[in-house]
XYZ file of C-alpha atoms in Angstrom:
769
model
C 14.711 9.053 -58.109
C 11.583 11.081 -57.193
C 11.412 9.655 -54.432
C 10.206 11.970 -50.823
C 12.926 13.823 -48.906
C 11.657 12.700 -45.598
C 9.487 9.470 -45.075
C 7.352 9.485 -41.452
C 4.621 7.281 -40.281
C 0.987 9.075 -40.120
C 2.435 11.877 -42.538
C -0.584 13.872 -43.054
C -1.288 14.520 -39.266
C 3.075 15.143 -38.372
C 2.674 17.574 -41.650
C -0.122 19.501 -40.193
C 1.397 19.685 -36.201
C 4.312 20.626 -37.783
C 2.898 23.182 -39.568
C 0.972 24.128 -36.874
C 3.846 25.262 -34.554
C 4.956 26.742 -37.762
C 2.089 28.868 -38.202
C 2.413 29.518 -34.037
C 5.988 30.730 -34.853
C 4.874 33.238 -37.035
C 1.969 34.506 -35.308
C 3.781 34.969 -31.862
C 6.881 36.804 -33.919
C 5.172 39.841 -35.617
C 2.499 40.161 -32.672
C 5.686 40.791 -30.390
C 7.591 42.391 -33.003
C 4.515 44.642 -33.900
C 3.858 46.393 -30.665
C 4.761 49.242 -28.698
C 5.254 49.927 -25.253
C 2.293 50.378 -22.921
C 1.662 54.017 -21.642
C 3.096 54.874 -18.190
C 1.357 57.233 -16.208
C 1.825 61.189 -15.110
C 2.359 60.188 -11.848
C 5.687 58.265 -12.067
C 8.663 60.239 -11.392
C 11.817 57.957 -12.473
C 10.654 56.214 -15.930
C 9.612 57.702 -18.828
C 6.298 58.892 -19.110
C 4.173 58.928 -22.660
C 1.456 60.545 -20.790
C 3.254 63.916 -19.599
C 5.385 64.232 -23.101
C 1.845 64.672 -24.285
C 1.469 67.764 -22.164
C 4.467 69.056 -24.649
C 2.682 67.364 -27.742
C -1.006 69.134 -27.263
C 0.732 72.505 -27.344
C 2.523 72.642 -30.687
C 1.420 69.985 -32.697
C -2.442 70.753 -32.952
C -1.776 72.538 -36.224
C 0.596 72.164 -39.109
C 3.996 74.080 -39.129
C 5.537 74.165 -42.206
C 9.391 75.876 -42.933
C 8.260 79.806 -42.400
C 4.956 79.292 -41.049
C 3.377 81.174 -38.098
C 2.647 77.760 -36.280
C 6.692 76.997 -36.881
C 7.368 80.179 -35.211
C 5.241 79.662 -31.812
C 6.592 75.987 -31.533
C 9.794 76.943 -31.857
C 9.423 79.900 -29.056
C 7.651 77.481 -27.027
C 10.708 74.883 -26.722
C 13.013 77.308 -26.329
C 11.199 78.127 -23.298
C 10.891 74.885 -21.771
C 14.373 73.785 -22.455
C 15.533 77.162 -20.355
C 12.531 76.365 -17.667
C 14.655 72.979 -17.520
C 17.927 74.151 -17.352
C 19.673 74.347 -20.656
C 21.416 76.635 -22.342
C 19.339 77.578 -25.366
C 20.291 79.132 -28.507
C 18.839 79.673 -31.639
C 20.681 79.103 -35.094
C 19.410 81.091 -37.930
C 20.737 80.357 -41.143
C 20.177 79.543 -44.749
C 19.763 75.697 -44.795
C 20.305 74.007 -48.313
C 20.066 70.467 -50.442
C 21.192 69.838 -53.832
C 19.298 66.578 -56.009
C 18.880 65.761 -59.747
C 18.205 69.606 -61.415
C 17.293 70.940 -58.297
C 18.464 73.272 -55.364
C 16.551 73.751 -52.521
C 17.294 76.397 -49.662
C 15.100 77.913 -46.780
C 15.942 80.052 -43.524
C 15.939 78.259 -40.535
C 15.767 78.573 -36.820
C 17.667 75.459 -35.254
C 16.397 75.037 -31.450
C 20.129 73.845 -29.659
C 19.923 73.601 -26.196
C 23.010 72.120 -24.072
C 23.480 70.771 -20.846
C 27.230 70.396 -19.800
C 28.720 67.113 -18.442
C 30.368 66.747 -15.119
C 33.443 65.473 -16.700
C 32.585 65.036 -20.710
C 34.284 62.607 -22.703
C 32.108 64.099 -25.651
C 28.533 65.074 -26.510
C 25.794 63.195 -26.505
C 23.400 64.880 -29.044
C 19.498 63.907 -29.510
C 17.591 65.139 -32.343
C 14.513 65.531 -34.169
C 12.430 67.877 -36.253
C 9.667 69.839 -34.951
C 8.620 70.896 -38.692
C 5.610 69.119 -40.405
C 4.595 68.677 -43.947
C 2.685 71.370 -45.007
C -0.394 68.953 -45.174
C -0.797 68.205 -41.453
C -0.406 68.784 -37.523
C 2.536 65.805 -37.982
C 2.009 65.215 -34.738
C 4.004 61.807 -35.210
C 6.662 62.425 -37.544
C 8.061 64.371 -35.978
C 5.597 65.827 -33.144
C 6.014 62.438 -31.158
C 10.147 62.271 -30.958
C 10.252 65.875 -30.019
C 7.797 66.144 -26.884
C 9.698 62.883 -25.543
C 12.883 64.752 -26.049
C 11.233 67.669 -23.416
C 10.507 64.841 -21.661
C 13.778 63.181 -21.778
C 15.940 66.755 -21.311
C 13.605 67.542 -18.168
C 13.988 64.286 -16.668
C 18.030 63.957 -17.311
C 18.243 67.572 -15.831
C 16.245 67.326 -12.620
C 18.001 64.166 -12.218
C 21.622 65.908 -11.751
C 22.877 66.047 -15.569
C 25.336 63.682 -16.766
C 29.130 62.373 -17.546
C 29.151 63.755 -20.698
C 27.607 66.899 -22.640
C 23.959 67.017 -23.666
C 22.560 68.807 -26.661
C 19.174 68.541 -27.719
C 18.945 69.805 -31.571
C 15.290 70.674 -32.851
C 16.102 71.031 -36.610
C 13.611 73.356 -38.792
C 13.031 72.291 -42.372
C 14.065 68.695 -42.142
C 10.001 68.210 -44.421
C 12.138 70.685 -47.093
C 15.179 68.615 -47.386
C 17.115 68.643 -44.496
C 17.319 72.275 -44.021
C 17.947 73.071 -40.743
C 20.646 69.461 -39.982
C 22.922 70.726 -43.107
C 22.854 74.178 -41.225
C 23.896 73.364 -38.373
C 26.524 70.300 -39.777
C 27.889 73.140 -42.058
C 27.906 76.319 -39.869
C 27.409 74.976 -36.057
C 30.554 74.700 -33.623
C 28.957 71.932 -32.328
C 28.695 69.547 -35.343
C 32.761 70.364 -35.518
C 33.145 68.170 -32.189
C 31.551 65.416 -33.639
C 30.258 62.557 -30.267
C 27.033 60.122 -30.889
C 23.760 60.958 -32.536
C 20.253 59.652 -31.099
C 18.008 60.653 -34.291
C 14.323 60.253 -34.002
C 11.335 60.006 -36.762
C 8.558 58.285 -38.198
C 6.677 57.156 -41.017
C 3.422 55.837 -39.784
C 1.753 56.947 -35.902
C 1.837 53.604 -34.577
C 4.257 50.619 -33.867
C 7.644 50.191 -31.875
C 10.475 52.107 -32.241
C 12.247 50.655 -34.473
C 16.005 50.848 -34.901
C 16.711 51.024 -38.282
C 19.960 52.788 -39.589
C 23.227 53.113 -37.749
C 26.545 54.725 -38.400
C 29.407 53.193 -40.189
C 31.347 50.522 -37.830
C 28.491 50.066 -35.515
C 29.393 47.567 -33.434
C 30.338 48.919 -30.171
C 26.806 50.961 -30.165
C 24.767 48.061 -31.128
C 26.275 46.147 -28.106
C 25.571 48.866 -26.202
C 21.558 49.557 -27.655
C 21.490 45.824 -26.815
C 22.249 46.176 -23.261
C 20.826 49.546 -22.329
C 17.292 49.535 -23.936
C 14.514 46.977 -22.568
C 12.944 46.217 -25.745
C 14.948 46.813 -28.446
C 13.441 46.545 -31.495
C 15.317 46.535 -35.661
C 17.469 44.329 -37.077
C 21.117 45.119 -39.132
C 18.887 44.087 -42.429
C 17.031 47.424 -42.146
C 20.246 49.648 -42.225
C 21.085 47.369 -45.742
C 17.341 48.162 -46.921
C 17.406 51.661 -45.824
C 20.927 52.323 -48.166
C 19.159 51.007 -51.465
C 16.312 53.480 -50.827
C 16.226 57.131 -51.727
C 14.758 58.166 -48.325
C 16.987 60.450 -46.008
C 16.720 61.804 -42.938
C 18.498 64.138 -40.597
C 20.664 61.443 -39.555
C 21.849 61.425 -43.212
C 23.534 65.278 -42.675
C 24.396 64.374 -38.846
C 26.289 60.750 -39.772
C 27.912 62.278 -42.594
C 29.693 64.787 -40.523
C 31.190 62.255 -38.711
C 29.037 61.648 -35.687
C 28.309 58.258 -34.522
C 24.728 57.204 -34.279
C 21.495 55.089 -34.191
C 18.567 56.564 -36.377
C 14.925 55.568 -35.071
C 11.333 55.787 -36.227
C 8.128 53.986 -35.794
C 6.377 52.930 -39.040
C 3.149 51.380 -39.301
C -0.215 53.062 -39.956
C 1.688 54.713 -42.223
C -1.351 55.549 -44.018
C -1.816 58.933 -42.435
C 2.263 60.142 -43.300
C 2.510 63.811 -44.239
C -1.338 63.856 -44.352
C -4.183 65.689 -41.882
C -4.244 62.246 -40.275
C -1.060 62.418 -38.421
C -2.898 64.112 -35.591
C -2.940 63.490 -31.782
C -6.074 61.852 -31.958
C -4.522 58.890 -34.220
C -1.166 58.567 -32.434
C -0.664 55.872 -30.719
C 0.810 56.019 -27.178
C 2.356 53.172 -27.013
C 4.614 54.560 -29.747
C 5.625 57.762 -28.025
C 5.493 55.483 -25.020
C 8.535 53.319 -26.777
C 10.525 55.847 -28.560
C 10.646 57.578 -25.127
C 11.992 54.543 -23.066
C 14.643 53.601 -25.694
C 15.521 57.629 -25.971
C 15.611 57.959 -21.867
C 17.833 54.550 -21.469
C 20.188 55.660 -24.070
C 20.945 59.167 -22.340
C 21.504 57.924 -19.307
C 23.749 54.916 -20.995
C 25.804 57.250 -23.205
C 25.556 60.102 -20.857
C 27.560 58.230 -18.088
C 30.607 56.063 -21.157
C 33.364 57.121 -22.763
C 32.570 58.185 -26.195
C 35.470 57.618 -27.897
C 35.577 53.751 -26.626
C 32.669 53.256 -28.867
C 34.302 53.881 -32.404
C 35.196 50.166 -33.864
C 36.677 49.148 -36.943
C 33.549 46.894 -38.155
C 29.883 46.479 -38.426
C 27.752 43.880 -36.633
C 24.979 41.630 -37.251
C 21.869 42.002 -34.885
C 18.112 40.754 -34.854
C 16.031 39.084 -32.365
C 14.794 35.942 -32.086
C 12.351 34.930 -30.005
C 12.217 38.247 -27.914
C 16.178 37.859 -27.286
C 18.532 40.311 -28.751
C 21.316 38.450 -30.419
C 24.526 40.340 -32.088
C 27.616 38.689 -33.855
C 30.075 40.488 -35.514
C 30.276 41.064 -39.330
C 33.339 38.886 -39.194
C 30.944 35.988 -38.756
C 29.005 37.088 -41.752
C 31.145 34.937 -44.271
C 31.620 31.679 -42.267
C 28.450 31.144 -41.324
C 26.960 31.613 -45.575
C 29.629 29.227 -46.214
C 28.376 26.722 -43.949
C 24.448 27.196 -44.364
C 25.848 26.669 -48.499
C 27.779 22.997 -47.334
C 24.695 21.840 -45.281
C 22.602 22.811 -47.863
C 25.606 20.515 -50.313
C 26.074 17.801 -47.421
C 22.409 17.317 -47.735
C 22.300 16.948 -51.636
C 25.275 14.773 -50.868
C 22.867 12.279 -48.450
C 20.228 12.540 -50.976
C 22.131 11.558 -53.855
C 23.460 8.790 -51.815
C 19.992 7.464 -50.939
C 18.652 7.160 -54.452
C 16.345 9.905 -53.541
C 17.337 12.076 -56.100
C 19.648 12.506 -58.494
C 22.265 15.365 -59.244
C 21.003 16.216 -62.573
C 17.350 16.452 -61.254
C 18.414 18.748 -57.976
C 19.914 20.789 -60.292
C 16.629 21.638 -62.850
C 14.873 21.712 -59.417
C 17.513 24.604 -58.170
C 17.396 25.984 -61.288
C 13.646 26.378 -62.045
C 12.974 27.819 -58.425
C 13.309 30.751 -59.850
C 9.647 30.658 -61.272
C 8.080 30.986 -57.996
C 10.063 33.709 -57.164
C 9.409 35.409 -60.103
C 5.417 34.742 -60.393
C 5.250 35.981 -56.883
C 7.071 39.259 -57.804
C 4.722 39.669 -60.954
C 1.694 38.587 -59.003
C 2.505 40.952 -56.566
C 3.048 44.057 -58.907
C 0.026 43.206 -60.939
C -2.535 43.222 -57.932
C -1.287 46.670 -57.114
C -2.234 47.761 -60.626
C -5.491 45.915 -60.085
C -6.403 47.570 -56.910
C -5.601 51.004 -58.608
C -7.605 50.297 -61.537
C -10.308 49.528 -59.484
C -10.292 52.101 -56.618
C -8.136 54.882 -58.459
C -7.955 56.545 -54.716
C -5.213 54.464 -53.878
C -3.077 56.080 -56.429
C -1.830 58.760 -54.434
C -1.431 56.798 -51.474
C 0.987 54.946 -52.917
C 0.857 51.790 -51.264
C -0.189 52.965 -47.737
C -3.280 52.016 -47.216
C -5.178 52.877 -44.364
C -6.741 48.592 -43.406
C -4.529 46.449 -45.883
C -4.912 43.164 -43.950
C -7.219 41.713 -46.499
C -4.650 42.667 -49.327
C -2.213 41.034 -47.614
C -3.943 37.597 -47.271
C -4.003 38.315 -51.172
C -0.237 38.639 -51.040
C 0.247 35.278 -49.724
C -2.669 33.705 -51.611
C -0.566 34.692 -54.646
C 2.443 33.713 -53.468
C 1.721 30.364 -52.314
C -0.438 30.271 -56.290
C 2.818 30.458 -57.724
C 4.721 27.968 -55.046
C 2.269 25.839 -55.172
C 1.636 25.727 -59.105
C 5.644 25.171 -59.425
C 6.041 22.530 -57.095
C 2.616 20.924 -57.911
C 3.720 20.419 -61.738
C 7.622 19.151 -60.984
C 7.468 17.230 -58.288
C 6.200 14.057 -60.474
C 8.989 14.683 -63.112
C 11.747 15.904 -61.068
C 10.194 14.769 -57.597
C 10.123 15.838 -54.360
C 13.432 15.492 -52.676
C 15.480 17.351 -56.107
C 12.675 20.090 -55.613
C 13.068 20.490 -51.900
C 16.982 20.109 -51.576
C 17.612 22.630 -55.250
C 15.100 25.135 -53.328
C 17.591 25.713 -50.582
C 19.850 26.584 -52.748
C 18.346 30.090 -52.972
C 18.073 30.978 -49.327
C 22.166 29.589 -49.087
C 22.985 31.452 -52.640
C 20.992 34.591 -51.369
C 22.766 34.694 -47.734
C 26.508 34.168 -49.950
C 24.978 37.691 -52.302
C 24.280 39.411 -49.282
C 27.563 38.399 -47.351
C 29.248 40.524 -50.372
C 26.979 43.417 -50.916
C 24.542 43.350 -47.881
C 26.519 41.703 -44.840
C 23.931 42.922 -42.833
C 21.360 41.289 -44.204
C 23.319 38.012 -45.229
C 21.330 36.695 -41.669
C 17.901 36.813 -43.171
C 18.783 34.372 -45.748
C 21.869 32.083 -44.303
C 19.854 31.446 -41.506
C 16.961 29.517 -42.919
C 19.086 27.875 -45.261
C 21.590 26.694 -42.287
C 18.735 25.449 -40.070
C 16.409 23.832 -42.779
C 19.154 21.791 -43.951
C 20.163 21.107 -40.396
C 16.645 19.808 -39.294
C 16.214 17.899 -42.576
C 20.044 15.577 -42.370
C 19.033 14.708 -38.325
C 15.346 14.216 -40.083
C 16.782 11.134 -41.875
C 19.278 9.961 -39.084
C 18.548 6.221 -37.950
C 15.977 7.145 -34.487
C 13.800 4.695 -33.164
C 11.427 7.283 -31.619
C 8.745 7.695 -34.214
C 8.140 11.545 -33.691
C 12.222 12.538 -34.692
C 11.742 13.657 -37.864
C 8.681 15.617 -37.104
C 10.647 17.356 -33.871
C 13.799 17.826 -36.403
C 11.827 19.295 -39.150
C 10.160 21.868 -36.639
C 13.296 22.724 -35.123
C 14.455 23.654 -38.373
C 11.833 25.456 -39.370
C 11.455 27.683 -36.863
C 14.177 30.049 -37.693
C 13.181 30.846 -40.761
C 8.877 31.229 -39.362
C 11.002 33.590 -37.246
C 13.214 35.787 -39.576
C 11.164 35.862 -43.267
C 7.855 36.685 -41.996
C 8.636 39.486 -39.944
C 10.440 40.970 -42.966
C 7.628 41.039 -44.851
C 5.809 42.860 -41.888
C 8.614 45.723 -41.950
C 9.167 45.534 -45.620
C 5.050 45.623 -46.063
C 4.576 48.562 -43.589
C 7.714 50.547 -44.713
C 6.977 50.523 -48.327
C 3.088 49.203 -49.038
C 1.454 47.731 -51.626
C 3.078 49.206 -54.408
C 5.865 47.300 -53.796
C 4.020 44.262 -52.750
C 6.225 42.178 -55.520
C 8.348 42.046 -52.824
C 6.765 41.229 -50.484
C 5.317 37.827 -52.594
C 8.580 37.089 -53.010
C 10.039 36.729 -49.844
C 6.887 34.982 -48.890
C 7.656 32.398 -51.978
C 11.372 32.357 -50.587
C 9.613 31.365 -46.867
C 7.387 28.873 -48.887
C 10.866 27.091 -50.541
C 12.031 26.628 -46.882
C 8.826 24.712 -45.908
C 8.733 22.069 -49.165
C 9.875 19.085 -46.747
C 7.181 20.057 -44.900
C 4.608 20.646 -47.194
C 5.533 17.216 -49.190
C 4.225 15.557 -45.648
C 0.487 16.595 -46.447
C 0.456 15.112 -50.587
C -0.010 11.421 -52.105
C 3.277 9.493 -52.998
C 5.043 11.532 -56.276
C 4.078 8.293 -58.985
C -0.150 8.991 -57.646
C -1.691 11.258 -60.122
C -3.599 14.307 -57.496
C -6.287 16.322 -58.258
C -3.956 18.692 -55.849
C -2.300 19.939 -58.900
C -5.337 21.894 -59.813
C -7.173 21.893 -56.927
C -4.510 23.443 -54.587
C -3.203 26.572 -57.103
C -6.816 26.666 -58.089
C -8.287 27.704 -54.608
C -5.235 29.758 -53.839
C -6.600 32.036 -57.076
C -10.060 31.559 -55.403
C -9.020 33.248 -52.247
C -6.837 35.714 -53.710
C -9.521 36.962 -55.664
C -12.682 36.665 -52.716
C -9.949 38.815 -50.641
C -9.543 41.474 -53.321
C -13.413 41.908 -52.749
C -13.468 42.081 -49.342
C -10.288 44.258 -49.128
C -12.712 46.785 -51.326
C -14.826 46.554 -49.102
C -12.947 46.624 -45.990
C -10.953 49.339 -46.638
C -13.402 52.177 -48.109
C -12.616 55.974 -47.652
C -14.296 57.866 -44.627
C -13.767 60.725 -42.426
C -11.266 58.457 -40.314
C -9.939 56.867 -43.234
C -9.848 59.430 -45.626
C -8.749 59.281 -49.599
C -6.179 61.791 -50.873
C -6.601 64.674 -53.646
C -3.954 66.903 -55.267
C -5.664 70.277 -56.038
C -3.748 73.691 -56.571
C -5.141 77.286 -57.616
C -2.094 78.567 -59.975
C -2.412 82.574 -61.546
C -0.373 83.477 -64.539
C -0.019 86.718 -63.525
C 1.168 87.755 -67.408
C -2.229 86.598 -68.754
C -4.487 87.394 -65.808
C -5.827 83.568 -66.424
C -5.851 81.315 -63.270
C -6.616 77.976 -63.815
C -7.563 74.591 -60.933
C -4.599 72.157 -61.346
C -4.696 68.331 -60.608
C -1.627 66.157 -60.555
C -4.278 62.722 -59.941
C -4.310 60.496 -62.834
C -8.412 59.700 -62.560
C -9.621 62.739 -60.368
C -11.827 62.267 -57.137
C -15.298 63.354 -57.058
C -14.421 66.723 -55.112
C -11.481 67.496 -57.715
C -13.767 66.895 -60.310
C -15.797 69.840 -59.621
C -12.605 71.695 -60.641
C -10.950 70.320 -63.525
C -12.358 69.368 -66.342
C -9.195 68.852 -69.456
C -5.357 68.406 -69.981
C -5.590 71.636 -71.448
C -2.042 73.202 -70.206
C -1.790 76.385 -72.499
C -3.612 78.336 -69.666
C -1.053 77.665 -66.704
C 2.602 79.967 -67.227
C 5.205 78.690 -69.338
C 7.747 76.231 -67.229
C 4.532 75.392 -64.505
C 3.523 71.981 -65.607
C 5.288 68.725 -64.337
C 3.989 65.413 -65.795
C 0.020 65.439 -67.142
C -1.955 67.595 -65.157
C -5.590 67.934 -64.971
C -6.718 71.560 -65.301
C -9.623 73.753 -65.389
C -10.535 77.606 -65.488
C -10.898 79.677 -62.255
C -11.858 82.928 -61.053
C -8.885 85.143 -60.852
C -7.404 86.810 -57.943
C -5.524 90.130 -58.204
C -2.340 89.729 -57.651
C 1.023 90.971 -58.527
C 3.426 87.977 -58.844
C 6.725 87.488 -57.779
C 9.359 90.305 -59.095
C 12.646 89.225 -60.543
C 15.159 92.019 -61.091
C 18.651 91.388 -62.785
C 21.378 92.300 -60.585
C 23.919 91.753 -63.122
C 24.764 89.246 -65.807
C 28.630 87.732 -65.929
C 29.208 84.698 -68.697
C 26.761 82.228 -68.053
C 26.143 83.395 -64.783
C 23.168 85.276 -63.912
C 22.449 87.272 -60.396
C 18.896 88.181 -59.426
C 16.898 90.051 -56.482
C 13.238 88.229 -56.110
C 10.680 89.445 -54.133
C 7.295 88.457 -53.633
C 5.218 91.602 -53.521
C 2.066 89.490 -51.699
C 4.405 88.302 -48.731
C 4.466 84.702 -50.058
C 6.675 82.568 -47.669
C 7.693 79.821 -50.052
C 9.203 80.893 -53.826
C 10.187 78.005 -56.932
C 12.145 79.214 -59.496
C 11.957 77.489 -62.505
C 14.640 77.638 -65.162
C 14.224 76.364 -68.937
C 17.783 75.399 -69.220
C 19.792 72.999 -66.769
C 21.973 74.381 -64.377
C 25.143 73.375 -62.038
C 24.942 76.175 -59.934
C 23.098 77.780 -57.619
C 23.584 80.631 -54.631
C 20.982 81.592 -52.146
C 21.690 85.129 -49.953
C 19.614 86.584 -47.041
C 19.899 89.676 -44.719
C 22.115 88.803 -42.071
C 22.709 84.975 -43.233
C 25.946 83.286 -44.848
C 25.108 82.880 -48.394
C 25.326 79.191 -49.556
C 26.190 77.610 -52.584
C 24.912 74.340 -53.916
C 26.639 72.300 -57.087
C 23.982 70.715 -58.757
C 24.007 67.871 -61.321
C 21.021 66.648 -63.786
C 17.744 68.197 -64.692
C 14.042 67.777 -63.995
C 11.927 65.055 -65.573
C 8.555 66.164 -67.053
C 9.461 70.006 -66.255
C 11.569 72.668 -67.156
C 15.147 71.204 -66.503
C 16.503 73.571 -63.667
C 14.293 74.563 -60.807
C 15.546 76.711 -57.490
C 13.069 76.567 -54.116
C 13.800 79.136 -51.320
C 11.186 78.535 -48.291
C 10.706 80.860 -45.468
C 11.015 84.108 -48.038
C 11.876 86.969 -46.224
C 9.799 90.411 -47.068
C 12.836 92.125 -48.038
C 13.464 89.070 -50.710
C 16.748 87.270 -52.022
C 19.895 87.220 -53.956
C 19.776 84.542 -55.835
C 22.346 83.912 -58.326
C 22.568 80.353 -61.316
C 24.967 79.311 -63.538
C 23.566 78.315 -67.010
C 26.601 76.922 -68.841
C 26.793 77.116 -72.451
C 23.582 80.173 -72.413
C 23.061 83.690 -73.193
C 20.060 83.807 -72.707
C 17.408 81.977 -70.341
C 13.749 81.861 -69.328
C 12.900 82.144 -65.326
C 9.308 80.843 -64.089
C 8.486 82.559 -61.003
C 6.309 81.310 -58.286
C 5.729 82.565 -55.286
C 3.433 79.882 -53.160
C 0.853 80.312 -49.835
C -0.869 77.766 -47.950
C -3.902 78.575 -47.763
C -6.227 76.661 -50.502
C -9.849 77.336 -48.988
C -9.128 81.158 -49.706
C -9.227 80.391 -53.246
C -12.287 82.486 -54.904
C -15.153 79.075 -56.017
C -13.548 76.347 -54.372
C -15.902 73.465 -52.920
C -15.780 72.536 -49.528
C -13.428 69.560 -49.129
C -15.445 66.304 -48.291
C -15.354 64.895 -44.605
C -13.800 62.133 -46.379
C -10.920 63.483 -48.392
C -7.606 65.448 -47.423
C -4.475 66.553 -49.352
C -2.355 64.675 -51.221
C 1.162 64.705 -50.033
C 2.471 65.982 -53.314
C 4.606 69.460 -52.273
C 3.053 71.580 -54.854
C -0.829 71.289 -53.944
C -3.311 72.922 -51.224
C -1.562 76.068 -52.321
C -2.343 79.475 -54.168
C 0.022 79.854 -57.040
C 1.329 82.741 -58.467
C 3.834 82.945 -61.312
C 5.372 85.867 -63.638
C 7.805 84.681 -66.100
C 10.593 86.722 -67.427
C 13.452 86.438 -69.565
C 17.010 87.162 -68.665
């Protein structure tokens, strides 16, 4: 019982034809899903125009605008002025935003711009949200300038056309990059947040690609239905919601949906190598992405603006995805029936294979069990690839897997997945038989469909539908139809759903996570390969014949992978357009007067090596070091360092006043004991208290940050359970590294890394309290 599952005349020709059809579907799907929309010219008054929005973007997104910076203030004032001119009622919400994470309390003064256009007969509030601050390392033209400019343009268009039935609120949040501070303050203090409504949040991770709807509030069925009907070019699927929930990332949508808003979250994620760097610029922004953002925003605003908003509440989620350009949605009530049907059809295929004596039950079970090998092998090879690339080109490490020109490495991932898959298949096909392996392999997507149905229903379709259709195609191909081309047609039709879904998943995963998690992409490619085994078998000789393919095919795949690694290293070099990242800071220990250059790079770039020489951290302030650092002596500047004055000590709670004599706007307090509560008070603002769990890793266990430190300072209260004496290292920071004494000019092919303690001058002083 080592027979082929499907036998057809002219096997090789048939197999090649089916694979060509499958390849065409893969190419067309990835191309269609990855495109934005062509920009509409300024002259089109009825449609959203990316060109009009670019005029606004050029007014505020040519320089970095981190929280508390003069550029941020200029952007705030520009937005408020434009919105007032458009007929909106505009309020600037001044508040302290706060976020707690492991061992860390983050605070900051935020200025949210809240613009309101009352509705004619409102049933609720439609809230558009985007953040106008940027990371300190770049101008944030895409993240999140493009969405901000699109909101201005949409707001003007809606206002000119007489407004909406429902109230429209445009929320431009501040301090998102420092921990969703503006959104948190809005949710906690603003009356509009307590009214709730429907929120559309707009984000970016890359500088190109379509506007993906990647996250929703719970019980999204009605909202998803409205999205599918209202948007002419919808992108995104319900699996993205499930994947995003597994990641540590958050956006303003996290705070807003947590406060009870229904809503949808959008972002473009392609060309993410520029994320949070100087490369997130107007020159690099793809106008098609801005156009798609704006089109989605305008159409959804109009639809929601006229809808009965309370009627959008549902009691269940929906599964949604695109297939051949058509958005398919169905209730999650169908997830389990589809998953079970996929299992039953795979079982039916196994039964037919057993009845026809193509494979025995033990062989099929062994085929299913052994299929873990190519899946696990793909994960291993994908992660090894990243380690090898970082070893060959250390500059990749700070890019976090988000490379400028990764196409060659994507081919390598496919070759590695093919190596693992074909190595397993060709080794076992003479022992277990092609029918046993092909049938057993379908157990994996069918089983994953069931697992996802239980744990991540919105992602179940990715696995259950391919298993269902491949099994159906194989069963149909085995029918006694006289038409000689019938088996090929049935196999091709059965493979199309798999070809349309799984490679597109790889495409999105790669854009979102990059090569640092390449093993995940390789495993999905191997899973896709498992669904194609009946087609691949058509290209091979009878299983009873010894073939050199057992060695030649995997060897060829490995040779291809090696060649493409070499090609990738040549093609993806660093230059002014595609720069490498470097982490460097200037740190003055105000207690000793010693200054140091500090870098967190594992293998410093040539520019960084001009400043650092070893791992000696003895000159650094106590508690400053976080993980292993490179350091080097620097010329000291004259700076007093931040002042910490104890106001009161009550048990294990210390109340202090902190100021920066050099008028730095960013403050960090490192504490040599863990803290479980912190309170920040700034003049004229409501105090905010955070509960904190856990301790910071690879540094002192407690940390408090305050962004946009006022000139008169802030009051900080911290509780460190069980302590009677603590040490606090206070660090004030300014983003002016170019002014540090003795710094070398930064090369054109190098930009600041995304690590938040780089590209700045830090002055520290340690206190015992």
